[in-house]
Short mmCIF file of C-alpha atoms in Angstrom, two decimals:
data_model
loop_
_atom_site.label_atom_id
_atom_site.label_comp_id
_atom_site.label_asym_id
_atom_site.label_seq_id
_atom_site.Cartn_x
_atom_site.Cartn_y
_atom_site.Cartn_z
CA MET N 1 -10.73 -11.91 29.38
CA THR N 2 -12.32 -14.65 26.92
CA ARG N 3 -9.61 -15.81 24.72
CA VAL N 4 -9.25 -15.95 21.18
CA PRO N 5 -9.43 -20.35 21.04
CA ASP N 6 -5.20 -21.73 20.28
CA GLU N 7 -6.28 -22.42 16.33
CA GLY N 8 -6.86 -19.15 15.97
CA MET N 9 -3.31 -17.92 17.37
CA VAL N 10 -1.53 -20.14 14.14
CA LEU N 11 0.41 -17.60 12.05
CA ILE N 12 0.30 -20.14 9.19
CA PRO N 13 -2.13 -22.34 9.53
CA GLY N 14 -1.08 -25.92 7.72
CA GLY N 15 2.62 -24.49 7.99
CA THR N 16 3.07 -23.71 3.87
CA LEU N 17 1.97 -21.26 2.01
CA ILE N 18 1.77 -23.43 -0.81
CA THR N 19 -1.68 -24.45 -1.97
CA ALA N 20 -4.00 -26.71 -4.62
CA THR N 21 -5.78 -24.00 -5.70
CA PRO N 22 -5.73 -20.77 -6.19
CA ASP N 23 -9.06 -20.69 -4.29
CA GLU N 24 -8.05 -22.45 -1.50
CA GLY N 25 -4.20 -19.52 -1.68
CA ARG N 26 -7.05 -16.90 -1.18
CA ALA N 27 -8.99 -18.98 1.57
CA LEU N 28 -5.17 -18.66 3.31
CA ALA N 29 -4.48 -15.00 2.62
CA ILE N 30 -7.85 -14.29 4.37
CA THR N 31 -6.70 -16.45 7.28
CA LEU N 32 -3.26 -15.10 7.67
CA ALA N 33 -4.87 -11.36 7.64
CA ARG N 34 -7.33 -12.94 10.64
CA HIS N 35 -5.07 -14.60 12.52
CA THR N 36 -2.12 -11.37 12.38
CA VAL N 37 -5.71 -9.30 14.15
CA HIS N 38 -5.59 -12.14 16.74
CA ASN N 39 -2.20 -12.05 17.32
CA ILE N 40 -2.49 -8.56 18.10
CA GLN N 41 -5.67 -8.02 19.82
CA PRO N 42 -6.75 -11.70 21.47
CA ASP N 43 -9.41 -10.39 23.57
CA LEU N 44 -12.68 -12.36 21.72
CA GLU N 45 -15.08 -9.47 22.92
CA THR N 46 -12.74 -6.65 21.61
CA LEU N 47 -12.63 -8.67 17.96
CA HIS N 48 -16.41 -9.19 18.30
CA ALA N 49 -16.84 -5.56 19.08
CA GLY N 50 -14.77 -4.29 16.62
CA ARG N 51 -15.88 -6.33 14.13
CA ALA N 52 -19.42 -5.39 14.38
CA ARG N 53 -18.53 -1.53 13.72
CA TYR N 54 -15.73 -2.50 10.55
CA ALA N 55 -17.54 -4.60 9.21
CA GLY N 56 -20.81 -2.52 8.73
CA ASP N 57 -18.93 0.47 7.30
CA PRO N 58 -17.38 0.77 4.20
CA THR N 59 -13.92 2.09 5.24
CA GLY N 60 -13.39 -0.71 7.22
CA LEU N 61 -14.21 -3.65 4.45
CA ILE N 62 -12.38 -1.96 2.09
CA ALA N 63 -9.31 -1.75 4.39
CA ALA N 64 -9.68 -5.14 5.16
CA ALA N 65 -9.90 -6.56 1.24
CA GLN N 66 -6.52 -4.25 0.97
CA VAL N 67 -4.74 -6.45 3.42
CA VAL N 68 -6.17 -9.40 1.97
CA ALA N 69 -5.03 -8.20 -1.43
CA LEU N 70 -1.64 -7.85 -0.25
CA GLU N 71 -1.23 -11.33 1.60
CA PHE N 72 -2.73 -13.28 -1.20
CA ALA N 73 0.17 -11.58 -3.81
CA THR N 74 2.30 -13.35 -1.74
CA ILE N 75 0.55 -16.77 -1.61
CA ALA N 76 0.05 -16.39 -5.63
CA ALA N 77 3.87 -15.37 -6.21
CA ALA N 78 4.98 -18.69 -4.30
CA ASN N 79 2.29 -20.92 -5.60
CA GLY N 80 4.11 -20.02 -9.14
CA TYR N 81 0.53 -18.45 -10.03
CA TRP N 82 -1.48 -21.78 -10.15
CA ARG N 83 -0.40 -22.11 -13.86
CA MET B 1 -30.28 -10.92 6.86
CA THR B 2 -30.63 -11.37 3.39
CA ARG B 3 -27.44 -13.30 1.91
CA VAL B 4 -25.24 -12.39 -0.59
CA PRO B 5 -26.23 -15.17 -3.27
CA ASP B 6 -23.54 -18.37 -3.32
CA GLU B 7 -22.11 -17.18 -7.07
CA GLY B 8 -20.71 -14.00 -5.28
CA MET B 9 -18.85 -15.54 -2.48
CA VAL B 10 -16.66 -17.22 -4.57
CA LEU B 11 -13.53 -16.31 -3.56
CA ILE B 12 -11.89 -17.10 -7.48
CA PRO B 13 -14.54 -17.24 -9.79
CA GLY B 14 -13.73 -19.75 -12.49
CA GLY B 15 -10.46 -21.16 -10.23
CA THR B 16 -7.78 -19.52 -12.27
CA LEU B 17 -6.28 -16.34 -12.36
CA ILE B 18 -5.32 -16.71 -15.63
CA THR B 19 -7.10 -14.70 -18.52
CA ALA B 20 -7.71 -14.35 -21.82
CA THR B 21 -6.73 -10.50 -21.96
CA PRO B 22 -5.89 -7.68 -20.00
CA ASP B 23 -9.46 -6.60 -19.80
CA GLU B 24 -10.67 -9.98 -18.08
CA GLY B 25 -7.94 -9.59 -15.90
CA ARG B 26 -8.89 -6.07 -15.15
CA ALA B 27 -12.51 -7.85 -13.90
CA LEU B 28 -11.30 -10.64 -12.43
CA ALA B 29 -9.55 -7.97 -10.05
CA ILE B 30 -12.66 -5.93 -9.60
CA THR B 31 -14.39 -9.07 -8.47
CA LEU B 32 -11.84 -10.63 -6.18
CA ALA B 33 -11.89 -7.35 -4.28
CA ARG B 34 -15.88 -7.31 -4.60
CA HIS B 35 -16.06 -11.27 -2.92
CA THR B 36 -13.73 -10.54 -0.43
CA VAL B 37 -15.31 -8.20 0.78
CA HIS B 38 -19.07 -10.37 0.65
CA ASN B 39 -16.96 -12.97 2.54
CA ILE B 40 -16.25 -10.50 5.29
CA GLN B 41 -19.77 -8.94 5.67
CA PRO B 42 -22.00 -11.38 3.59
CA ASP B 43 -25.44 -9.40 4.58
CA LEU B 44 -26.88 -7.63 1.63
CA GLU B 45 -28.56 -4.94 3.58
CA THR B 46 -25.60 -3.69 5.25
CA LEU B 47 -23.62 -4.13 1.79
CA HIS B 48 -26.44 -2.38 0.09
CA ALA B 49 -25.77 0.79 2.91
CA GLY B 50 -22.48 0.93 2.73
CA ARG B 51 -22.46 0.69 -1.26
CA ALA B 52 -24.50 4.00 -1.12
CA ARG B 53 -21.97 5.79 1.12
CA TYR B 54 -18.58 5.29 -0.17
CA ALA B 55 -19.78 5.25 -4.12
CA GLY B 56 -20.54 8.63 -3.25
CA ASP B 57 -17.61 9.68 -1.45
CA PRO B 58 -14.54 10.26 -3.19
CA THR B 59 -11.89 9.15 -0.68
CA GLY B 60 -14.02 5.38 -0.47
CA LEU B 61 -13.66 5.34 -4.54
CA ILE B 62 -10.21 5.98 -4.45
CA ALA B 63 -9.63 3.52 -1.52
CA ALA B 64 -11.68 1.23 -3.73
CA ALA B 65 -9.52 1.68 -6.99
CA GLN B 66 -6.30 1.08 -4.82
CA VAL B 67 -7.53 -2.85 -3.77
CA VAL B 68 -8.26 -2.97 -7.65
CA ALA B 69 -4.73 -2.13 -8.31
CA LEU B 70 -3.48 -4.73 -6.12
CA GLU B 71 -5.55 -7.49 -7.08
CA PHE B 72 -4.45 -6.77 -10.65
CA ALA B 73 -0.95 -6.77 -10.24
CA THR B 74 -1.63 -9.93 -8.56
CA ILE B 75 -3.52 -10.76 -11.67
CA ALA B 76 -0.98 -9.29 -14.51
CA ALA B 77 2.20 -10.99 -12.86
CA ALA B 78 0.29 -13.83 -12.91
CA ASN B 79 -0.46 -13.81 -17.35
CA GLY B 80 2.94 -12.84 -17.88
CA TYR B 81 1.77 -9.05 -18.53
CA TRP B 82 -0.41 -10.77 -21.59
CA ARG B 83 2.94 -10.05 -23.83
CA MET A 1 -28.86 10.20 -13.87
CA THR A 2 -26.07 10.96 -16.80
CA ARG A 3 -23.72 7.95 -17.34
CA VAL A 4 -20.19 8.42 -17.79
CA PRO A 5 -20.01 8.18 -22.06
CA ASP A 6 -18.30 3.98 -22.68
CA GLU A 7 -15.52 5.22 -23.53
CA GLY A 8 -14.33 5.96 -20.06
CA MET A 9 -15.98 2.37 -18.78
CA VAL A 10 -13.44 0.96 -20.87
CA LEU A 11 -11.43 -1.32 -18.17
CA ILE A 12 -7.90 -1.35 -20.21
CA PRO A 13 -8.24 0.82 -23.23
CA GLY A 14 -6.39 -0.08 -26.18
CA GLY A 15 -6.56 -3.87 -24.62
CA THR A 16 -2.97 -3.88 -23.90
CA LEU A 17 -0.63 -2.89 -21.27
CA ILE A 18 2.44 -2.50 -23.63
CA THR A 19 3.12 0.90 -24.69
CA ALA A 20 6.12 2.49 -26.74
CA THR A 21 7.35 4.94 -23.88
CA PRO A 22 6.82 5.54 -20.35
CA ASP A 23 5.30 8.65 -20.92
CA GLU A 24 2.21 6.92 -22.71
CA GLY A 25 2.84 4.55 -19.79
CA ARG A 26 1.91 6.88 -17.57
CA ALA A 27 -0.67 8.36 -19.27
CA LEU A 28 -2.73 4.89 -19.40
CA ALA A 29 -2.08 4.26 -15.07
CA ILE A 30 -4.12 7.35 -15.13
CA THR A 31 -6.58 5.95 -17.11
CA LEU A 32 -6.91 2.65 -15.72
CA ALA A 33 -7.11 4.40 -12.00
CA ARG A 34 -9.91 6.88 -13.35
CA HIS A 35 -11.95 4.09 -15.31
CA THR A 36 -11.98 1.54 -12.28
CA VAL A 37 -13.72 4.42 -10.24
CA HIS A 38 -16.40 4.75 -13.42
CA ASN A 39 -17.00 1.26 -13.19
CA ILE A 40 -17.69 1.42 -9.67
CA GLN A 41 -19.30 4.51 -9.63
CA PRO A 42 -20.89 5.40 -13.38
CA ASP A 43 -23.29 8.55 -12.02
CA LEU A 44 -21.46 11.64 -13.72
CA GLU A 45 -23.11 14.34 -11.31
CA THR A 46 -21.73 12.15 -8.16
CA LEU A 47 -18.34 11.95 -9.83
CA HIS A 48 -17.66 15.64 -10.40
CA ALA A 49 -19.22 16.34 -7.32
CA GLY A 50 -16.70 13.86 -5.89
CA ARG A 51 -13.41 15.63 -7.58
CA ALA A 52 -14.48 18.94 -6.13
CA ARG A 53 -13.78 17.73 -3.00
CA TYR A 54 -10.96 15.35 -3.29
CA ALA A 55 -9.25 17.57 -5.86
CA GLY A 56 -8.88 20.90 -3.95
CA ASP A 57 -7.62 18.45 -0.96
CA PRO A 58 -4.54 17.48 -0.63
CA THR A 59 -5.16 14.12 1.09
CA GLY A 60 -7.53 13.32 -1.71
CA LEU A 61 -5.15 14.09 -4.21
CA ILE A 62 -1.83 12.24 -2.64
CA ALA A 63 -4.17 9.25 -2.01
CA ALA A 64 -5.11 9.29 -6.09
CA ALA A 65 -0.99 9.53 -6.73
CA GLN A 66 -1.07 6.57 -4.83
CA VAL A 67 -3.03 5.03 -6.90
CA VAL A 68 -1.45 5.83 -9.89
CA ALA A 69 1.77 4.74 -8.32
CA LEU A 70 0.98 0.84 -7.94
CA GLU A 71 -1.15 0.71 -11.52
CA PHE A 72 2.60 2.21 -13.10
CA ALA A 73 4.34 -0.29 -11.00
CA THR A 74 2.41 -3.18 -13.36
CA ILE A 75 2.36 -1.52 -16.19
CA ALA A 76 6.11 -0.76 -16.08
CA ALA A 77 6.59 -4.17 -15.23
CA ALA A 78 5.06 -5.58 -18.27
CA ASN A 79 7.12 -3.24 -20.53
CA GLY A 80 10.21 -4.30 -19.03
CA TYR A 81 10.49 -0.84 -17.61
CA TRP A 82 11.27 0.35 -21.26
CA ARG A 83 14.84 -0.57 -21.54
CA MET Y 1 -6.40 30.23 -12.46
CA THR Y 2 -3.01 30.02 -12.95
CA ARG Y 3 -2.08 26.58 -14.40
CA VAL Y 4 0.80 24.51 -13.22
CA PRO Y 5 3.82 25.45 -15.76
CA ASP Y 6 3.95 23.10 -18.45
CA GLU Y 7 7.20 21.82 -17.20
CA GLY Y 8 5.67 20.56 -14.44
CA MET Y 9 2.66 18.60 -16.38
CA VAL Y 10 5.18 16.17 -18.29
CA LEU Y 11 4.61 12.90 -16.42
CA ILE Y 12 7.78 11.36 -16.73
CA PRO Y 13 10.51 14.40 -17.11
CA GLY Y 14 13.60 13.05 -19.34
CA GLY Y 15 11.27 10.05 -20.70
CA THR Y 16 12.93 7.64 -19.10
CA LEU Y 17 12.96 5.06 -15.46
CA ILE Y 18 16.83 5.24 -16.41
CA THR Y 19 18.72 7.36 -14.13
CA ALA Y 20 22.94 7.24 -13.56
CA THR Y 21 22.32 7.37 -9.62
CA PRO Y 22 19.99 6.13 -7.04
CA ASP Y 23 19.76 9.80 -5.79
CA GLU Y 24 19.05 11.28 -9.51
CA GLY Y 25 16.17 7.62 -9.06
CA ARG Y 26 15.02 9.34 -5.82
CA ALA Y 27 14.74 12.51 -7.08
CA LEU Y 28 12.76 11.16 -10.10
CA ALA Y 29 10.23 9.50 -7.77
CA ILE Y 30 9.62 13.14 -6.07
CA THR Y 31 8.74 14.51 -9.12
CA LEU Y 32 6.85 11.94 -10.69
CA ALA Y 33 4.82 11.85 -7.40
CA ARG Y 34 4.35 15.75 -7.95
CA HIS Y 35 3.31 15.36 -11.78
CA THR Y 36 0.75 12.89 -10.73
CA VAL Y 37 -0.74 15.65 -8.97
CA HIS Y 38 -0.55 18.56 -10.89
CA ASN Y 39 -2.00 16.90 -13.81
CA ILE Y 40 -5.31 15.65 -11.51
CA GLN Y 41 -5.49 19.37 -10.23
CA PRO Y 42 -3.48 21.81 -11.88
CA ASP Y 43 -4.34 25.10 -10.80
CA LEU Y 44 -1.37 26.45 -9.24
CA GLU Y 45 -3.94 28.54 -6.08
CA THR Y 46 -5.44 25.21 -5.13
CA LEU Y 47 -1.90 23.44 -4.27
CA HIS Y 48 -0.26 26.02 -2.82
CA ALA Y 49 -3.17 26.27 -0.40
CA GLY Y 50 -3.19 22.66 -0.68
CA ARG Y 51 0.67 22.36 0.18
CA ALA Y 52 0.49 24.80 3.66
CA ARG Y 53 -2.18 22.45 5.14
CA TYR Y 54 -0.76 18.53 4.07
CA ALA Y 55 2.87 20.01 5.05
CA GLY Y 56 2.49 21.07 8.52
CA ASP Y 57 0.66 17.68 8.99
CA PRO Y 58 2.42 14.70 10.31
CA THR Y 59 -0.66 12.37 8.69
CA GLY Y 60 -0.08 14.24 5.21
CA LEU Y 61 3.71 14.15 5.05
CA ILE Y 62 3.79 10.56 6.30
CA ALA Y 63 1.22 9.77 3.61
CA ALA Y 64 3.24 12.02 0.85
CA ALA Y 65 6.79 9.61 1.95
CA GLN Y 66 4.94 6.52 1.11
CA VAL Y 67 3.45 7.52 -2.83
CA VAL Y 68 7.26 7.75 -3.34
CA ALA Y 69 8.35 5.14 -2.11
CA LEU Y 70 5.96 3.40 -4.00
CA GLU Y 71 7.37 5.02 -7.08
CA PHE Y 72 10.81 4.60 -5.95
CA ALA Y 73 10.71 0.89 -5.54
CA THR Y 74 9.58 0.82 -9.50
CA ILE Y 75 12.37 3.12 -10.51
CA ALA Y 76 15.25 0.99 -8.58
CA ALA Y 77 13.64 -2.01 -10.41
CA ALA Y 78 14.56 -0.55 -13.97
CA ASN Y 79 18.01 0.30 -13.05
CA GLY Y 80 18.60 -3.03 -11.70
CA TYR Y 81 18.87 -1.51 -8.37
CA TRP Y 82 21.89 0.18 -9.34
CA ARG Y 83 24.50 -2.59 -8.51
CA MET C 1 12.72 29.34 9.77
CA THR C 2 15.65 26.82 11.12
CA ARG C 3 16.31 24.58 7.91
CA VAL C 4 17.20 21.06 8.33
CA PRO C 5 20.55 20.22 7.87
CA ASP C 6 22.11 19.46 4.94
CA GLU C 7 23.46 15.92 5.75
CA GLY C 8 19.21 15.69 6.55
CA MET C 9 18.02 16.43 2.99
CA VAL C 10 20.41 13.78 1.47
CA LEU C 11 17.85 11.56 -0.37
CA ILE C 12 20.07 8.57 -0.90
CA PRO C 13 22.64 8.88 2.13
CA GLY C 14 26.09 6.80 0.68
CA GLY C 15 25.08 6.94 -2.47
CA THR C 16 23.55 3.19 -3.00
CA LEU C 17 20.84 1.04 -1.38
CA ILE C 18 23.72 -1.77 -1.22
CA THR C 19 24.08 -2.27 3.00
CA ALA C 20 26.54 -4.83 4.39
CA THR C 21 24.23 -6.41 6.45
CA PRO C 22 19.72 -6.33 6.97
CA ASP C 23 20.99 -4.56 10.20
CA GLU C 24 22.37 -1.45 7.81
CA GLY C 25 19.47 -2.65 5.27
CA ARG C 26 17.15 -1.31 7.88
CA ALA C 27 18.32 1.26 9.89
CA LEU C 28 18.95 2.71 5.61
CA ALA C 29 15.21 2.25 4.84
CA ILE C 30 14.27 4.43 8.30
CA THR C 31 16.48 7.05 6.86
CA LEU C 32 15.23 7.18 3.38
CA ALA C 33 11.68 7.68 4.71
CA ARG C 34 12.66 10.49 7.29
CA HIS C 35 14.96 12.03 4.43
CA THR C 36 11.84 12.20 1.99
CA VAL C 37 9.89 14.12 5.08
CA HIS C 38 12.68 16.57 5.31
CA ASN C 39 12.86 17.17 1.29
CA ILE C 40 9.22 17.93 1.42
CA GLN C 41 9.35 20.16 4.77
CA PRO C 42 12.28 21.25 5.18
CA ASP C 43 11.58 23.94 8.54
CA LEU C 44 12.87 22.21 11.41
CA GLU C 45 10.38 23.74 13.76
CA THR C 46 7.26 22.28 12.01
CA LEU C 47 8.69 18.61 11.92
CA HIS C 48 9.41 19.02 15.59
CA ALA C 49 5.32 20.23 16.29
CA GLY C 50 4.54 17.28 14.23
CA ARG C 51 7.01 14.38 15.17
CA ALA C 52 5.15 15.20 18.59
CA ARG C 53 1.60 14.39 17.45
CA TYR C 54 2.22 11.64 14.91
CA ALA C 55 4.41 10.06 17.82
CA GLY C 56 2.27 9.89 20.20
CA ASP C 57 -0.69 8.37 17.97
CA PRO C 58 -0.83 4.60 16.93
CA THR C 59 -2.08 5.64 14.14
CA GLY C 60 0.58 7.61 12.70
CA LEU C 61 3.15 5.27 14.10
CA ILE C 62 1.52 2.47 11.96
CA ALA C 63 1.52 5.05 8.98
CA ALA C 64 4.82 5.43 9.12
CA ALA C 65 5.67 1.52 10.08
CA GLN C 66 4.51 1.16 6.79
CA VAL C 67 6.89 3.40 5.05
CA VAL C 68 9.45 1.82 6.28
CA ALA C 69 8.15 -1.69 5.21
CA LEU C 70 8.07 -0.68 1.90
CA GLU C 71 11.29 0.89 1.61
CA PHE C 72 12.54 -1.89 2.95
CA ALA C 73 11.53 -4.44 0.79
CA THR C 74 13.23 -1.88 -1.92
CA ILE C 75 16.49 -2.10 -0.11
CA ALA C 76 16.11 -6.09 0.73
CA ALA C 77 15.79 -6.94 -3.57
CA ALA C 78 18.70 -4.78 -4.24
CA ASN C 79 21.05 -6.76 -1.79
CA GLY C 80 19.33 -9.81 -3.14
CA TYR C 81 17.86 -10.34 0.81
CA TRP C 82 21.60 -10.99 2.16
CA ARG C 83 21.62 -14.39 1.19
CA MET K 1 10.38 8.11 30.35
CA THR K 2 10.73 4.42 30.77
CA ARG K 3 12.28 3.30 27.50
CA VAL K 4 11.45 0.18 25.77
CA PRO K 5 14.90 -2.64 26.77
CA ASP K 6 17.34 -2.73 24.05
CA GLU K 7 16.41 -6.03 22.75
CA GLY K 8 13.12 -4.67 21.39
CA MET K 9 15.22 -1.94 19.76
CA VAL K 10 17.14 -4.10 17.41
CA LEU K 11 16.03 -3.72 13.77
CA ILE K 12 16.61 -7.33 12.86
CA PRO K 13 16.98 -10.04 15.50
CA GLY K 14 19.01 -12.45 14.36
CA GLY K 15 20.61 -10.48 11.72
CA THR K 16 19.12 -12.65 8.61
CA LEU K 17 15.61 -12.12 6.99
CA ILE K 18 16.00 -16.38 6.26
CA THR K 19 13.40 -18.66 8.80
CA ALA K 20 13.18 -22.25 9.12
CA THR K 21 10.11 -21.71 8.43
CA PRO K 22 6.98 -19.85 7.53
CA ASP K 23 5.57 -19.91 10.93
CA GLU K 24 8.56 -18.19 12.11
CA GLY K 25 9.07 -16.26 8.61
CA ARG K 26 5.93 -14.26 9.43
CA ALA K 27 6.32 -14.02 13.74
CA LEU K 28 9.55 -12.33 12.05
CA ALA K 29 7.47 -9.68 10.18
CA ILE K 30 5.27 -8.52 13.24
CA THR K 31 8.91 -8.52 15.14
CA LEU K 32 9.98 -5.70 12.42
CA ALA K 33 7.13 -4.07 12.23
CA ARG K 34 7.06 -3.20 16.42
CA HIS K 35 10.61 -3.01 16.39
CA THR K 36 10.34 0.02 13.75
CA VAL K 37 7.65 1.54 15.98
CA HIS K 38 9.85 1.04 18.97
CA ASN K 39 12.54 2.73 17.07
CA ILE K 40 10.20 5.69 16.11
CA GLN K 41 9.08 5.91 19.37
CA PRO K 42 11.57 4.14 22.36
CA ASP K 43 9.44 5.59 25.15
CA LEU K 44 7.24 2.67 26.91
CA GLU K 45 4.37 4.65 28.96
CA THR K 46 3.24 6.43 24.97
CA LEU K 47 3.49 2.92 23.48
CA HIS K 48 1.32 1.59 26.27
CA ALA K 49 -1.04 4.39 26.06
CA GLY K 50 -1.38 3.65 22.09
CA ARG K 51 -1.66 0.51 22.10
CA ALA K 52 -4.78 0.78 24.42
CA ARG K 53 -6.16 3.13 21.31
CA TYR K 54 -5.19 1.05 18.10
CA ALA K 55 -5.56 -2.61 19.67
CA GLY K 56 -9.69 -1.85 20.58
CA ASP K 57 -10.06 0.02 17.29
CA PRO K 58 -10.59 -1.94 13.80
CA THR K 59 -9.10 0.40 11.57
CA GLY K 60 -5.86 -0.01 14.34
CA LEU K 61 -6.18 -3.61 13.49
CA ILE K 62 -6.55 -3.70 10.07
CA ALA K 63 -3.61 -1.17 9.32
CA ALA K 64 -0.91 -2.66 11.71
CA ALA K 65 -2.36 -6.18 9.95
CA GLN K 66 -1.11 -4.50 6.70
CA VAL K 67 2.07 -3.24 7.76
CA VAL K 68 2.85 -7.33 8.67
CA ALA K 69 1.51 -7.97 5.35
CA LEU K 70 4.14 -5.71 4.05
CA GLU K 71 7.14 -7.08 5.77
CA PHE K 72 5.65 -10.67 5.14
CA ALA K 73 5.86 -10.46 1.23
CA THR K 74 9.85 -9.26 1.26
CA ILE K 75 11.00 -12.10 4.23
CA ALA K 76 8.77 -14.62 2.44
CA ALA K 77 10.70 -13.72 -0.97
CA ALA K 78 14.15 -13.76 0.97
CA ASN K 79 13.15 -17.60 1.51
CA GLY K 80 12.32 -18.53 -1.91
CA TYR K 81 8.70 -18.58 -0.09
CA TRP K 82 10.43 -21.93 1.72
CA ARG K 83 8.87 -24.21 -1.21
#
């Protein structure tokens, strides 16, 4: 088994939900979702095989987008919506 | 591979969640959802093939509408619901 | 292709989330969900064929009800819950 | 077609999200979810046939419970959590 | 038909969302989800047969965990997060 | 039947939603989701067999990530987003 590198396992990279811009907040949302998956399944080969399937499948892409939307809601609230 | 054009990859187009009207906020919600998908799957041919499938499938359309509803909830809160 | 009429494409009919009553807010939630779908899939024949399938399928009806619940949560918050 | 009786079509029975008790709020959540479904699919025979399928299927029951949870979140917030 | 006992049908056992501890709040979240299901499907044999299926199926368990997470979000907010 | 050890059944380990850091909050979110599953299905063999299936399946991993996102939203709110 080839394991996800350590930096891919960090649950909250940077250790904070606060970001300088909405764009960085959005990138963090995507990262949080990915790193959760890495922590549940740390085997790189399994992840790559799975990615080939869901990323070519509209249902899988929409489901992934839903997780990003949920993570972003939390990050946006944490940042006072960058108002 | 033909890649999604750069402007389709921007996570938060305009760099802000603040919009002048609810209608613009709703359009932003749809865009955010689409650009998330582009970032996960940047290959245009795969996206077009997937679109043909989910957009003709009521389950896929409802799932996409759910992501838009979630993104819009965040954008609406950011804008104080345009009250 | 017969396209959804223009009024079915308006993202936020009336241009506001504020409604006089909870009942009108609920009706708006249903409309928002429908118009999102119209914007993703504006072909009326495809929509009608899809409707015949999901509206006879309990899973499809429950999924649609979930989107309405999410849209209504935002509209209710926007209206201070009509208290 | 036998249509759902008129009282089953009312989007917000009682016209308010405010209830005297959490139990009544929960009952309202179930009713809101049901009446949404009635509005999407008002044919009683189709509804009864669908009910026989989803109510015997754990996935369908869990999906229905999720919609109730979402509706209840809104109603509970509207009532200040009955504190 | 053997019906779920009356206490399994109470929508909000105890009649309040307020609990002494987060642990009790979590237990209430699980109970709310279960009692919703009982109200939709009060036949014990059907429930037991369904449980045997979803509780051995990871997709069913994850879907159930999602409902619990949603119920808990409401209960936690009601209790000011037990801060 | 080999049962999940007692510590895996505790609904809120530590008895609080308050954590020192976002990273600990995220770890708690994962634990809450897991312990919910343990309470619904306490048989270790069934859980291990299920894990082998969902953790190799992108749809299962995304669904699990969604539950973690929902739990984290509650924990983050409880901690004032660690601002």
